[in-house]
PDB file of C-alpha atoms in Angstrom:
ATOM      1  CA  MET A 157      97.794 124.038  91.738  1.00  0.00           C
ATOM      2  CA  PRO A 158      94.768 121.782  92.356  1.00  0.00           C
ATOM      3  CA  LYS A 159      94.385 120.089  95.700  1.00  0.00           C
ATOM      4  CA  THR A 160      94.840 116.327  95.662  1.00  0.00           C
ATOM      5  CA  VAL A 161      92.272 113.904  97.047  1.00  0.00           C
ATOM      6  CA  LEU A 162      92.839 110.167  97.557  1.00  0.00           C
ATOM      7  CA  VAL A 163      89.560 108.309  96.955  1.00  0.00           C
ATOM      8  CA  VAL A 164      89.481 104.788  98.410  1.00  0.00           C
ATOM      9  CA  ASP A 165      86.591 102.411  97.678  1.00  0.00           C
ATOM     10  CA  ASP A 166      86.404  98.788  96.535  1.00  0.00           C
ATOM     11  CA  SER A 167      83.542  99.667  94.181  1.00  0.00           C
ATOM     12  CA  PRO A 168      84.868 100.986  90.857  1.00  0.00           C
ATOM     13  CA  THR A 169      81.468 102.599  90.222  1.00  0.00           C
ATOM     14  CA  MET A 170      81.550 104.472  93.546  1.00  0.00           C
ATOM     15  CA  ARG A 171      85.158 105.574  92.974  1.00  0.00           C
ATOM     16  CA  GLN A 172      84.125 106.845  89.556  1.00  0.00           C
ATOM     17  CA  MET A 173      81.159 108.796  90.984  1.00  0.00           C
ATOM     18  CA  VAL A 174      83.244 110.374  93.759  1.00  0.00           C
ATOM     19  CA  SER A 175      86.110 111.111  91.373  1.00  0.00           C
ATOM     20  CA  PHE A 176      83.755 112.749  88.881  1.00  0.00           C
ATOM     21  CA  THR A 177      82.262 114.926  91.624  1.00  0.00           C
ATOM     22  CA  LEU A 178      85.702 116.017  92.855  1.00  0.00           C
ATOM     23  CA  THR A 179      87.364 116.532  89.463  1.00  0.00           C
ATOM     24  CA  SER A 180      84.346 118.552  88.313  1.00  0.00           C
ATOM     25  CA  ALA A 181      85.032 120.856  91.267  1.00  0.00           C
ATOM     26  CA  GLY A 182      88.684 121.250  90.244  1.00  0.00           C
ATOM     27  CA  TYR A 183      90.370 118.687  92.508  1.00  0.00           C
ATOM     28  CA  GLN A 184      93.023 116.218  91.368  1.00  0.00           C
ATOM     29  CA  VAL A 185      92.035 112.652  92.294  1.00  0.00           C
ATOM     30  CA  ILE A 186      94.089 109.540  93.007  1.00  0.00           C
ATOM     31  CA  GLU A 187      92.047 106.310  93.249  1.00  0.00           C
ATOM     32  CA  ALA A 188      92.665 103.146  95.269  1.00  0.00           C
ATOM     33  CA  GLY A 189      90.568  99.977  95.580  1.00  0.00           C
ATOM     34  CA  ASN A 190      91.363  99.164  99.231  1.00  0.00           C
ATOM     35  CA  GLY A 191      93.349 100.349 102.229  1.00  0.00           C
ATOM     36  CA  LYS A 192      96.593  98.592 101.280  1.00  0.00           C
ATOM     37  CA  GLU A 193      96.574 100.073  97.799  1.00  0.00           C
ATOM     38  CA  ALA A 194      95.775 103.467  99.344  1.00  0.00           C
ATOM     39  CA  LEU A 195      98.806 103.283 101.636  1.00  0.00           C
ATOM     40  CA  THR A 196     101.025 102.454  98.668  1.00  0.00           C
ATOM     41  CA  LYS A 197      99.632 105.357  96.646  1.00  0.00           C
ATOM     42  CA  ALA A 198      99.777 107.732  99.635  1.00  0.00           C
ATOM     43  CA  GLY A 199     103.474 107.078 100.128  1.00  0.00           C
ATOM     44  CA  GLY A 200     105.399 109.851  98.472  1.00  0.00           C
ATOM     45  CA  SER A 201     102.265 111.816  97.607  1.00  0.00           C
ATOM     46  CA  LYS A 202     101.155 115.091  99.106  1.00  0.00           C
ATOM     47  CA  LEU A 203      97.489 114.583  99.860  1.00  0.00           C
ATOM     48  CA  ASP A 204      95.132 117.375 100.874  1.00  0.00           C
ATOM     49  CA  LEU A 205      92.208 115.063 101.662  1.00  0.00           C
ATOM     50  CA  VAL A 206      91.375 111.352 101.878  1.00  0.00           C
ATOM     51  CA  VAL A 207      87.858 110.028 101.215  1.00  0.00           C
ATOM     52  CA  THR A 208      87.562 106.367 102.179  1.00  0.00           C
ATOM     53  CA  ASP A 209      84.959 103.650 102.355  1.00  0.00           C
ATOM     54  CA  LEU A 210      84.637 101.687 105.595  1.00  0.00           C
ATOM     55  CA  ASN A 211      84.131  98.103 104.453  1.00  0.00           C
ATOM     56  CA  MET A 212      86.736  96.954 101.933  1.00  0.00           C
ATOM     57  CA  PRO A 213      88.729  93.765 101.318  1.00  0.00           C
ATOM     58  CA  GLU A 214      92.352  93.441 102.494  1.00  0.00           C
ATOM     59  CA  MET A 215      92.307  96.601 104.660  1.00  0.00           C
ATOM     60  CA  ASP A 216      89.194  98.447 105.835  1.00  0.00           C
ATOM     61  CA  GLY A 217      88.771 102.199 106.205  1.00  0.00           C
ATOM     62  CA  ILE A 218      89.324 102.263 109.981  1.00  0.00           C
ATOM     63  CA  SER A 219      92.643 100.414 109.646  1.00  0.00           C
ATOM     64  CA  LEU A 220      93.635 102.724 106.793  1.00  0.00           C
ATOM     65  CA  ILE A 221      92.943 105.805 108.916  1.00  0.00           C
ATOM     66  CA  LYS A 222      94.961 104.398 111.812  1.00  0.00           C
ATOM     67  CA  GLU A 223      97.915 103.674 109.496  1.00  0.00           C
ATOM     68  CA  LEU A 224      97.749 107.122 107.874  1.00  0.00           C
ATOM     69  CA  ARG A 225      97.608 108.858 111.266  1.00  0.00           C
ATOM     70  CA  LYS A 226     100.819 107.074 112.322  1.00  0.00           C
ATOM     71  CA  ASN A 227     102.608 108.864 109.467  1.00  0.00           C
ATOM     72  CA  ALA A 228     103.568 112.453 110.344  1.00  0.00           C
ATOM     73  CA  SER A 229     102.793 113.515 106.758  1.00  0.00           C
ATOM     74  CA  PHE A 230      99.118 112.614 107.222  1.00  0.00           C
ATOM     75  CA  LYS A 231      98.654 113.393 110.911  1.00  0.00           C
ATOM     76  CA  PHE A 232      96.568 116.479 110.137  1.00  0.00           C
ATOM     77  CA  THR A 233      95.224 115.553 106.670  1.00  0.00           C
ATOM     78  CA  PRO A 234      91.398 115.593 106.699  1.00  0.00           C
ATOM     79  CA  ILE A 235      89.933 112.105 106.240  1.00  0.00           C
ATOM     80  CA  LEU A 236      86.266 111.590 105.389  1.00  0.00           C
ATOM     81  CA  MET A 237      84.505 108.243 105.698  1.00  0.00           C
ATOM     82  CA  LEU A 238      82.071 107.600 102.834  1.00  0.00           C
ATOM     83  CA  THR A 239      80.070 104.520 103.739  1.00  0.00           C
ATOM     84  CA  THR A 240      76.681 102.842 103.940  1.00  0.00           C
ATOM     85  CA  GLU A 241      77.253 102.442 107.698  1.00  0.00           C
ATOM     86  CA  ALA A 242      75.276 104.963 109.751  1.00  0.00           C
ATOM     87  CA  ALA A 243      75.433 103.253 113.171  1.00  0.00           C
ATOM     88  CA  ASP A 244      76.745 105.395 116.029  1.00  0.00           C
ATOM     89  CA  ASP A 245      79.247 102.752 117.155  1.00  0.00           C
ATOM     90  CA  LYS A 246      80.827 102.717 113.684  1.00  0.00           C
ATOM     91  CA  LYS A 247      80.988 106.531 113.649  1.00  0.00           C
ATOM     92  CA  LYS A 248      82.622 106.528 117.087  1.00  0.00           C
ATOM     93  CA  ALA A 249      85.157 103.940 115.898  1.00  0.00           C
ATOM     94  CA  GLY A 250      85.893 106.163 112.904  1.00  0.00           C
ATOM     95  CA  GLN A 251      86.326 109.233 115.082  1.00  0.00           C
ATOM     96  CA  ALA A 252      88.550 107.317 117.495  1.00  0.00           C
ATOM     97  CA  ALA A 253      90.737 106.221 114.570  1.00  0.00           C
ATOM     98  CA  GLY A 254      91.056 109.824 113.413  1.00  0.00           C
ATOM     99  CA  ALA A 255      88.309 110.375 110.838  1.00  0.00           C
ATOM    100  CA  THR A 256      87.459 114.036 110.313  1.00  0.00           C
ATOM    101  CA  GLY A 257      83.921 113.489 109.034  1.00  0.00           C
ATOM    102  CA  TRP A 258      81.333 110.928 107.969  1.00  0.00           C
ATOM    103  CA  ILE A 259      79.217 110.877 104.796  1.00  0.00           C
ATOM    104  CA  VAL A 260      76.536 108.196 104.342  1.00  0.00           C
ATOM    105  CA  LYS A 261      76.001 106.565 100.924  1.00  0.00           C
ATOM    106  CA  PRO A 262      74.256 107.123  98.664  1.00  0.00           C
ATOM    107  CA  PHE A 263      75.736 110.581  98.657  1.00  0.00           C
ATOM    108  CA  ASN A 264      74.394 113.768  97.138  1.00  0.00           C
ATOM    109  CA  PRO A 265      77.232 115.458  95.193  1.00  0.00           C
ATOM    110  CA  GLU A 266      76.248 118.913  96.505  1.00  0.00           C
ATOM    111  CA  GLN A 267      76.227 117.688 100.114  1.00  0.00           C
ATOM    112  CA  MET A 268      79.544 115.942  99.601  1.00  0.00           C
ATOM    113  CA  MET A 269      81.135 119.089  98.175  1.00  0.00           C
ATOM    114  CA  ALA A 270      79.778 121.130 101.102  1.00  0.00           C
ATOM    115  CA  VAL A 271      81.545 118.761 103.515  1.00  0.00           C
ATOM    116  CA  VAL A 272      84.732 118.736 101.401  1.00  0.00           C
ATOM    117  CA  LYS A 273      84.839 122.543 101.332  1.00  0.00           C
ATOM    118  CA  LYS A 274      84.254 122.638 105.086  1.00  0.00           C
ATOM    119  CA  VAL A 275      87.267 120.420 105.859  1.00  0.00           C
ATOM    120  CA  LEU A 276      89.371 121.728 102.964  1.00  0.00           C
ATOM    121  CA  PRO A 277      88.858 125.488 102.813  1.00  0.00           C
ATOM    122  CA  GLY A 278      90.240 127.623 100.019  1.00  0.00           C
TER     123      GLY A 278
END
């Protein structure tokens, strides 16, 4: 059974690129356009990984991570931030919220898959 990844980004093009990279590697992908939509789609789903943008309308990636971590079902689910932000203070805020890793856009599909395989072995 393929592992399921929730991809959250307000850019349809970016979601499509990330989804293509993950589905090509055999993962099942659920897409959401912002944090609120992601929470709705996460409810009732078994997620193996979440890849989220930082800056999005309605609910940003940090708030999404905090909300997911409150739910026992997602307390230990790896969450990767995929963002244009590379500042240390943003990374620290992401770590404090519960992010597992940080990938800076534009991403290289091979680098992204290396990080995904690191946090999601097997």
